Amino acid sequence: MMSASSVIERVKTNLVSLKMPRALEILDVTLRGLERGEISALDALLTEELTMRENRRIKMAVQMAKLSAIKTLAGFDFAFQPSLDKNPVLALAGLQFINRAEAVHLIGPPGTGKTHLSLALGVEAVKAGRSVYFSSLADIVASLAKAERDGARERIRYYCRFALLIVDEIGYLPVTPGGGNLFCQLVNARYEKGAMILTSNRGFAEWGEIFGDSVVATALLDRLLHHAVVIQIEGSSYRLREHADLIPETIRHKTQATANPIPPPLKRPGRPPKDGGADHVDG
């Protein structure tokens, strides 16, 4: 019969082989608990190991998703943006919009929390084991344009791999010539197959100007407003809240004015309307 010390050494060796570093680290504490008759100590050891593995998985997935920062819905100051109903936003954390391959539009002036919310929803998706990718519109268009110049057609397929694609900063920078067509190809490839979150400081009526082509803009909206959730934030910049008195009043009023983001509904056959979300658009 093996001695107690030999058994412990064998357990440690097995924990190393099983790649269970946290369990190995707290093994001595666990053994002392078991000696006191605390069978829960064994459960605590396994829970600690699973928690560490899950945290490691999430950290790696966040890096792979290119999420620029770790944001949470709990960390969003809804009180600072009273125009925003928090309930539809929190409902999105249930991630049913991903299952339905819907588009979520977050629209509002700069600094109102659009990117924060998109990142927070991205983190929730990562925690749930869903594949996520985050990028600005400018970077996506540049990547697609480079792939087209190089004759590589797989870039659109790459962006279609993810259950959730987050496209940030639509309207902040002008889209390069031909970029609208490339983005339209991507949207068309993901249509009714993968969910998207899009943030913009411009209303939908301005998309023709953003993409430099009203025909392309119409084609984009035709797909991105079919099975869509539109959330508009009207308020002041969270980043400038402590320095609002330094901003000229005319600029403050201009940044707070946002055009009605929802154009007349586009008529097309499709799935029946579904519950959930704010301003659910399903043409």
PDB file of C-alpha atoms in Angstrom, residues 36-263:
ATOM      1  CA  ARG A  36     -11.013  18.191   9.065  1.00  0.00           C
ATOM      2  CA  GLY A  37     -13.835  16.321   7.363  1.00  0.00           C
ATOM      3  CA  GLU A  38     -14.716  19.196   5.010  1.00  0.00           C
ATOM      4  CA  ILE A  39     -15.699  17.339   1.869  1.00  0.00           C
ATOM      5  CA  SER A  40     -16.593  20.714   0.318  1.00  0.00           C
ATOM      6  CA  ALA A  41     -12.855  21.410   0.086  1.00  0.00           C
ATOM      7  CA  LEU A  42     -12.664  19.062  -2.894  1.00  0.00           C
ATOM      8  CA  ASP A  43     -15.503  20.908  -4.622  1.00  0.00           C
ATOM      9  CA  ALA A  44     -13.734  24.199  -3.908  1.00  0.00           C
ATOM     10  CA  LEU A  45     -10.544  22.888  -5.536  1.00  0.00           C
ATOM     11  CA  LEU A  46     -12.345  21.924  -8.745  1.00  0.00           C
ATOM     12  CA  THR A  47     -14.331  25.178  -8.776  1.00  0.00           C
ATOM     13  CA  GLU A  48     -11.127  27.193  -8.463  1.00  0.00           C
ATOM     14  CA  GLU A  49      -9.583  25.309 -11.366  1.00  0.00           C
ATOM     15  CA  LEU A  50     -12.657  25.719 -13.561  1.00  0.00           C
ATOM     16  CA  THR A  51     -12.881  29.421 -12.728  1.00  0.00           C
ATOM     17  CA  MET A  52      -9.259  29.981 -13.700  1.00  0.00           C
ATOM     18  CA  ARG A  53      -9.727  28.073 -16.952  1.00  0.00           C
ATOM     19  CA  GLU A  54     -12.854  30.059 -17.803  1.00  0.00           C
ATOM     20  CA  ASN A  55     -11.110  33.364 -17.069  1.00  0.00           C
ATOM     21  CA  ARG A  56      -8.213  32.284 -19.262  1.00  0.00           C
ATOM     22  CA  ARG A  57     -10.610  31.309 -22.056  1.00  0.00           C
ATOM     23  CA  ILE A  58     -12.397  34.643 -21.870  1.00  0.00           C
ATOM     24  CA  LYS A  59      -9.121  36.569 -21.841  1.00  0.00           C
ATOM     25  CA  MET A  60      -7.894  34.734 -24.930  1.00  0.00           C
ATOM     26  CA  ALA A  61     -11.256  35.112 -26.711  1.00  0.00           C
ATOM     27  CA  VAL A  62     -11.313  38.859 -25.976  1.00  0.00           C
ATOM     28  CA  GLN A  63      -7.862  39.194 -27.511  1.00  0.00           C
ATOM     29  CA  MET A  64      -8.888  37.182 -30.567  1.00  0.00           C
ATOM     30  CA  ALA A  65     -12.023  39.323 -30.920  1.00  0.00           C
ATOM     31  CA  LYS A  66      -9.858  42.476 -31.040  1.00  0.00           C
ATOM     32  CA  LEU A  67     -12.076  44.105 -28.418  1.00  0.00           C
ATOM     33  CA  SER A  68     -10.281  47.383 -27.762  1.00  0.00           C
ATOM     34  CA  ALA A  69     -11.238  47.469 -24.063  1.00  0.00           C
ATOM     35  CA  ILE A  70     -13.090  45.387 -21.498  1.00  0.00           C
ATOM     36  CA  LYS A  71     -16.388  47.145 -20.900  1.00  0.00           C
ATOM     37  CA  THR A  72     -19.463  45.964 -19.012  1.00  0.00           C
ATOM     38  CA  LEU A  73     -23.105  46.943 -18.952  1.00  0.00           C
ATOM     39  CA  ALA A  74     -22.797  47.348 -15.175  1.00  0.00           C
ATOM     40  CA  GLY A  75     -20.140  49.969 -15.807  1.00  0.00           C
ATOM     41  CA  PHE A  76     -22.330  52.056 -18.116  1.00  0.00           C
ATOM     42  CA  ASP A  77     -23.773  55.190 -16.523  1.00  0.00           C
ATOM     43  CA  PHE A  78     -27.394  55.034 -17.667  1.00  0.00           C
ATOM     44  CA  ALA A  79     -28.238  57.922 -15.322  1.00  0.00           C
ATOM     45  CA  PHE A  80     -25.974  60.205 -17.390  1.00  0.00           C
ATOM     46  CA  GLN A  81     -28.003  59.387 -20.531  1.00  0.00           C
ATOM     47  CA  PRO A  82     -31.652  59.653 -19.377  1.00  0.00           C
ATOM     48  CA  SER A  83     -32.902  59.472 -22.975  1.00  0.00           C
ATOM     49  CA  LEU A  84     -31.696  55.877 -23.127  1.00  0.00           C
ATOM     50  CA  ASP A  85     -34.077  53.193 -21.862  1.00  0.00           C
ATOM     51  CA  LYS A  86     -31.826  50.647 -20.173  1.00  0.00           C
ATOM     52  CA  ASN A  87     -34.282  47.751 -20.411  1.00  0.00           C
ATOM     53  CA  PRO A  88     -33.921  47.129 -24.171  1.00  0.00           C
ATOM     54  CA  VAL A  89     -30.140  47.407 -23.809  1.00  0.00           C
ATOM     55  CA  LEU A  90     -30.068  44.896 -20.967  1.00  0.00           C
ATOM     56  CA  ALA A  91     -32.353  42.631 -22.993  1.00  0.00           C
ATOM     57  CA  LEU A  92     -29.695  42.526 -25.707  1.00  0.00           C
ATOM     58  CA  ALA A  93     -27.341  40.933 -23.179  1.00  0.00           C
ATOM     59  CA  GLY A  94     -29.509  37.832 -23.483  1.00  0.00           C
ATOM     60  CA  LEU A  95     -27.889  37.526 -26.955  1.00  0.00           C
ATOM     61  CA  GLN A  96     -31.065  36.399 -28.710  1.00  0.00           C
ATOM     62  CA  PHE A  97     -30.251  38.931 -31.440  1.00  0.00           C
ATOM     63  CA  ILE A  98     -27.221  36.769 -32.266  1.00  0.00           C
ATOM     64  CA  ASN A  99     -29.374  33.672 -32.579  1.00  0.00           C
ATOM     65  CA  ARG A 100     -31.688  35.620 -34.898  1.00  0.00           C
ATOM     66  CA  ALA A 101     -28.772  37.061 -36.941  1.00  0.00           C
ATOM     67  CA  GLU A 102     -30.070  40.586 -36.386  1.00  0.00           C
ATOM     68  CA  ALA A 103     -28.349  43.939 -36.781  1.00  0.00           C
ATOM     69  CA  VAL A 104     -28.178  46.223 -33.737  1.00  0.00           C
ATOM     70  CA  HIS A 105     -27.678  49.917 -34.492  1.00  0.00           C
ATOM     71  CA  LEU A 106     -26.338  52.234 -31.771  1.00  0.00           C
ATOM     72  CA  ILE A 107     -26.713  55.809 -32.939  1.00  0.00           C
ATOM     73  CA  GLY A 108     -25.864  59.059 -31.184  1.00  0.00           C
ATOM     74  CA  PRO A 109     -23.435  61.970 -30.874  1.00  0.00           C
ATOM     75  CA  PRO A 110     -19.777  61.366 -30.000  1.00  0.00           C
ATOM     76  CA  GLY A 111     -19.079  60.365 -26.417  1.00  0.00           C
ATOM     77  CA  THR A 112     -22.566  59.109 -25.569  1.00  0.00           C
ATOM     78  CA  GLY A 113     -21.492  55.521 -24.945  1.00  0.00           C
ATOM     79  CA  LYS A 114     -22.115  53.738 -28.245  1.00  0.00           C
ATOM     80  CA  THR A 115     -18.735  52.024 -28.353  1.00  0.00           C
ATOM     81  CA  HIS A 116     -18.946  51.201 -24.627  1.00  0.00           C
ATOM     82  CA  LEU A 117     -22.244  49.403 -25.174  1.00  0.00           C
ATOM     83  CA  SER A 118     -20.999  47.568 -28.256  1.00  0.00           C
ATOM     84  CA  LEU A 119     -17.903  46.369 -26.393  1.00  0.00           C
ATOM     85  CA  ALA A 120     -19.973  45.328 -23.367  1.00  0.00           C
ATOM     86  CA  LEU A 121     -22.285  43.266 -25.579  1.00  0.00           C
ATOM     87  CA  GLY A 122     -19.232  41.798 -27.274  1.00  0.00           C
ATOM     88  CA  VAL A 123     -17.848  40.745 -23.886  1.00  0.00           C
ATOM     89  CA  GLU A 124     -21.181  39.149 -22.984  1.00  0.00           C
ATOM     90  CA  ALA A 125     -21.085  37.194 -26.242  1.00  0.00           C
ATOM     91  CA  VAL A 126     -17.511  36.050 -25.574  1.00  0.00           C
ATOM     92  CA  LYS A 127     -18.498  34.872 -22.087  1.00  0.00           C
ATOM     93  CA  ALA A 128     -21.306  32.859 -23.659  1.00  0.00           C
ATOM     94  CA  GLY A 129     -18.829  31.160 -25.968  1.00  0.00           C
ATOM     95  CA  ARG A 130     -19.854  33.012 -29.132  1.00  0.00           C
ATOM     96  CA  SER A 131     -17.238  34.076 -31.678  1.00  0.00           C
ATOM     97  CA  VAL A 132     -16.854  37.870 -31.908  1.00  0.00           C
ATOM     98  CA  TYR A 133     -14.813  40.331 -33.964  1.00  0.00           C
ATOM     99  CA  PHE A 134     -14.559  44.096 -33.374  1.00  0.00           C
ATOM    100  CA  SER A 135     -13.256  46.665 -35.841  1.00  0.00           C
ATOM    101  CA  SER A 136     -13.860  50.175 -37.101  1.00  0.00           C
ATOM    102  CA  LEU A 137     -15.549  50.579 -40.457  1.00  0.00           C
ATOM    103  CA  ALA A 138     -12.409  52.265 -41.820  1.00  0.00           C
ATOM    104  CA  ASP A 139     -10.209  49.289 -40.883  1.00  0.00           C
ATOM    105  CA  ILE A 140     -12.666  46.771 -42.343  1.00  0.00           C
ATOM    106  CA  VAL A 141     -12.870  48.670 -45.635  1.00  0.00           C
ATOM    107  CA  ALA A 142      -9.070  49.028 -45.761  1.00  0.00           C
ATOM    108  CA  SER A 143      -8.673  45.294 -45.131  1.00  0.00           C
ATOM    109  CA  LEU A 144     -11.188  44.386 -47.843  1.00  0.00           C
ATOM    110  CA  ALA A 145      -9.588  46.824 -50.305  1.00  0.00           C
ATOM    111  CA  LYS A 146      -6.138  45.341 -49.694  1.00  0.00           C
ATOM    112  CA  ALA A 147      -7.464  41.830 -50.178  1.00  0.00           C
ATOM    113  CA  GLU A 148      -9.085  42.870 -53.459  1.00  0.00           C
ATOM    114  CA  ARG A 149      -5.826  44.435 -54.696  1.00  0.00           C
ATOM    115  CA  ASP A 150      -3.928  41.280 -53.750  1.00  0.00           C
ATOM    116  CA  GLY A 151      -6.483  39.064 -55.457  1.00  0.00           C
ATOM    117  CA  ALA A 152      -7.373  37.402 -52.156  1.00  0.00           C
ATOM    118  CA  ARG A 153     -11.098  36.679 -52.049  1.00  0.00           C
ATOM    119  CA  GLU A 154     -11.175  34.960 -48.660  1.00  0.00           C
ATOM    120  CA  ARG A 155     -11.265  38.142 -46.559  1.00  0.00           C
ATOM    121  CA  ILE A 156     -15.049  38.458 -46.729  1.00  0.00           C
ATOM    122  CA  ARG A 157     -15.308  34.788 -45.769  1.00  0.00           C
ATOM    123  CA  TYR A 158     -13.035  35.546 -42.802  1.00  0.00           C
ATOM    124  CA  TYR A 159     -15.403  38.260 -41.524  1.00  0.00           C
ATOM    125  CA  CYS A 160     -18.311  35.853 -41.989  1.00  0.00           C
ATOM    126  CA  ARG A 161     -16.782  33.303 -39.607  1.00  0.00           C
ATOM    127  CA  PHE A 162     -17.878  35.215 -36.524  1.00  0.00           C
ATOM    128  CA  ALA A 163     -21.268  34.888 -34.869  1.00  0.00           C
ATOM    129  CA  LEU A 164     -21.101  38.610 -34.032  1.00  0.00           C
ATOM    130  CA  LEU A 165     -19.312  41.281 -36.060  1.00  0.00           C
ATOM    131  CA  ILE A 166     -19.069  44.709 -34.394  1.00  0.00           C
ATOM    132  CA  VAL A 167     -18.516  47.618 -36.788  1.00  0.00           C
ATOM    133  CA  ASP A 168     -17.560  50.793 -34.951  1.00  0.00           C
ATOM    134  CA  GLU A 169     -17.411  54.443 -36.016  1.00  0.00           C
ATOM    135  CA  ILE A 170     -19.585  54.537 -39.123  1.00  0.00           C
ATOM    136  CA  GLY A 171     -19.558  58.126 -40.292  1.00  0.00           C
ATOM    137  CA  TYR A 172     -16.492  59.335 -38.402  1.00  0.00           C
ATOM    138  CA  LEU A 173     -14.197  59.051 -41.420  1.00  0.00           C
ATOM    139  CA  PRO A 174     -15.103  59.263 -45.114  1.00  0.00           C
ATOM    140  CA  VAL A 175     -15.264  55.888 -46.840  1.00  0.00           C
ATOM    141  CA  THR A 176     -12.653  55.540 -49.552  1.00  0.00           C
ATOM    142  CA  PRO A 177     -13.869  55.216 -53.166  1.00  0.00           C
ATOM    143  CA  GLY A 178     -15.092  51.704 -53.776  1.00  0.00           C
ATOM    144  CA  GLY A 179     -15.179  51.004 -50.050  1.00  0.00           C
ATOM    145  CA  GLY A 180     -18.949  51.182 -49.907  1.00  0.00           C
ATOM    146  CA  ASN A 181     -19.271  48.430 -52.503  1.00  0.00           C
ATOM    147  CA  LEU A 182     -16.838  46.218 -50.583  1.00  0.00           C
ATOM    148  CA  PHE A 183     -18.683  46.746 -47.309  1.00  0.00           C
ATOM    149  CA  CYS A 184     -21.969  46.047 -49.083  1.00  0.00           C
ATOM    150  CA  GLN A 185     -20.562  42.705 -50.273  1.00  0.00           C
ATOM    151  CA  LEU A 186     -19.669  41.847 -46.682  1.00  0.00           C
ATOM    152  CA  VAL A 187     -23.084  42.837 -45.350  1.00  0.00           C
ATOM    153  CA  ASN A 188     -24.757  40.843 -48.100  1.00  0.00           C
ATOM    154  CA  ALA A 189     -22.623  37.792 -47.263  1.00  0.00           C
ATOM    155  CA  ARG A 190     -23.601  37.985 -43.577  1.00  0.00           C
ATOM    156  CA  TYR A 191     -27.252  38.840 -44.212  1.00  0.00           C
ATOM    157  CA  GLU A 192     -29.532  36.510 -42.207  1.00  0.00           C
ATOM    158  CA  LYS A 193     -26.469  34.388 -41.345  1.00  0.00           C
ATOM    159  CA  GLY A 194     -24.577  36.424 -38.747  1.00  0.00           C
ATOM    160  CA  ALA A 195     -25.406  39.186 -36.280  1.00  0.00           C
ATOM    161  CA  MET A 196     -23.866  42.650 -36.370  1.00  0.00           C
ATOM    162  CA  ILE A 197     -23.601  45.631 -34.062  1.00  0.00           C
ATOM    163  CA  LEU A 198     -23.011  48.954 -35.809  1.00  0.00           C
ATOM    164  CA  THR A 199     -22.246  52.279 -34.110  1.00  0.00           C
ATOM    165  CA  SER A 200     -22.595  55.641 -35.808  1.00  0.00           C
ATOM    166  CA  ASN A 201     -22.784  59.339 -35.019  1.00  0.00           C
ATOM    167  CA  ARG A 202     -24.831  59.924 -38.178  1.00  0.00           C
ATOM    168  CA  GLY A 203     -28.459  59.185 -38.989  1.00  0.00           C
ATOM    169  CA  PHE A 204     -29.416  56.725 -41.714  1.00  0.00           C
ATOM    170  CA  ALA A 205     -30.487  59.585 -43.980  1.00  0.00           C
ATOM    171  CA  GLU A 206     -26.796  60.555 -44.199  1.00  0.00           C
ATOM    172  CA  TRP A 207     -25.492  57.164 -45.269  1.00  0.00           C
ATOM    173  CA  GLY A 208     -25.490  58.176 -48.922  1.00  0.00           C
ATOM    174  CA  GLU A 209     -23.024  60.917 -48.005  1.00  0.00           C
ATOM    175  CA  ILE A 210     -20.986  58.610 -45.748  1.00  0.00           C
ATOM    176  CA  PHE A 211     -20.541  55.931 -48.394  1.00  0.00           C
ATOM    177  CA  GLY A 212     -20.386  58.337 -51.304  1.00  0.00           C
ATOM    178  CA  ASP A 213     -23.136  56.526 -53.185  1.00  0.00           C
ATOM    179  CA  SER A 214     -26.864  56.659 -52.472  1.00  0.00           C
ATOM    180  CA  VAL A 215     -27.456  53.393 -54.352  1.00  0.00           C
ATOM    181  CA  VAL A 216     -24.923  51.557 -52.158  1.00  0.00           C
ATOM    182  CA  ALA A 217     -26.376  53.180 -49.046  1.00  0.00           C
ATOM    183  CA  THR A 218     -29.873  52.029 -49.995  1.00  0.00           C
ATOM    184  CA  ALA A 219     -28.645  48.485 -50.569  1.00  0.00           C
ATOM    185  CA  LEU A 220     -26.888  48.492 -47.185  1.00  0.00           C
ATOM    186  CA  LEU A 221     -29.923  49.790 -45.329  1.00  0.00           C
ATOM    187  CA  ASP A 222     -32.166  47.341 -47.154  1.00  0.00           C
ATOM    188  CA  ARG A 223     -30.312  44.518 -45.429  1.00  0.00           C
ATOM    189  CA  LEU A 224     -29.211  46.171 -42.207  1.00  0.00           C
ATOM    190  CA  LEU A 225     -32.708  47.393 -41.301  1.00  0.00           C
ATOM    191  CA  HIS A 226     -34.396  44.095 -42.104  1.00  0.00           C
ATOM    192  CA  HIS A 227     -34.415  42.244 -38.748  1.00  0.00           C
ATOM    193  CA  ALA A 228     -32.867  45.151 -36.840  1.00  0.00           C
ATOM    194  CA  VAL A 229     -32.824  46.764 -33.423  1.00  0.00           C
ATOM    195  CA  VAL A 230     -32.227  50.531 -33.438  1.00  0.00           C
ATOM    196  CA  ILE A 231     -31.140  52.270 -30.247  1.00  0.00           C
ATOM    197  CA  GLN A 232     -30.681  56.020 -30.354  1.00  0.00           C
ATOM    198  CA  ILE A 233     -28.838  57.909 -27.622  1.00  0.00           C
ATOM    199  CA  GLU A 234     -29.480  61.628 -27.345  1.00  0.00           C
ATOM    200  CA  GLY A 235     -27.308  63.350 -24.782  1.00  0.00           C
ATOM    201  CA  SER A 236     -24.022  64.961 -23.873  1.00  0.00           C
ATOM    202  CA  SER A 237     -20.570  63.469 -24.172  1.00  0.00           C
ATOM    203  CA  TYR A 238     -19.637  61.364 -21.171  1.00  0.00           C
ATOM    204  CA  ARG A 239     -15.966  62.111 -21.807  1.00  0.00           C
ATOM    205  CA  LEU A 240     -16.551  65.868 -21.718  1.00  0.00           C
ATOM    206  CA  ARG A 241     -18.913  65.919 -18.736  1.00  0.00           C
ATOM    207  CA  GLU A 242     -16.317  67.512 -16.454  1.00  0.00           C
ATOM    208  CA  HIS A 243     -15.377  70.170 -19.006  1.00  0.00           C
ATOM    209  CA  ALA A 244     -18.750  71.048 -20.518  1.00  0.00           C
ATOM    210  CA  ASP A 245     -18.360  74.695 -19.508  1.00  0.00           C
ATOM    211  CA  LEU A 246     -15.310  74.953 -21.769  1.00  0.00           C
ATOM    212  CA  ILE A 247     -17.198  73.865 -24.881  1.00  0.00           C
ATOM    213  CA  PRO A 248     -18.890  76.679 -26.875  1.00  0.00           C
ATOM    214  CA  GLU A 249     -22.668  76.471 -26.630  1.00  0.00           C
ATOM    215  CA  THR A 250     -23.094  76.321 -30.410  1.00  0.00           C
ATOM    216  CA  ILE A 251     -20.893  73.223 -30.598  1.00  0.00           C
ATOM    217  CA  ARG A 252     -22.708  71.580 -27.683  1.00  0.00           C
ATOM    218  CA  HIS A 253     -26.047  72.068 -29.408  1.00  0.00           C
ATOM    219  CA  LYS A 254     -24.677  70.787 -32.714  1.00  0.00           C
ATOM    220  CA  THR A 255     -23.266  67.581 -31.244  1.00  0.00           C
ATOM    221  CA  GLN A 256     -26.478  66.876 -29.356  1.00  0.00           C
ATOM    222  CA  ALA A 257     -28.644  67.216 -32.463  1.00  0.00           C
ATOM    223  CA  THR A 258     -29.080  63.841 -34.145  1.00  0.00           C
ATOM    224  CA  ALA A 259     -31.301  63.211 -37.138  1.00  0.00           C
ATOM    225  CA  ASN A 260     -34.090  60.695 -36.847  1.00  0.00           C
ATOM    226  CA  PRO A 261     -32.176  57.482 -37.612  1.00  0.00           C
ATOM    227  CA  ILE A 262     -35.067  55.432 -38.895  1.00  0.00           C
ATOM    228  CA  PRO A 263     -36.013  56.063 -42.548  1.00  0.00           C
TER     229      PRO A 263
END
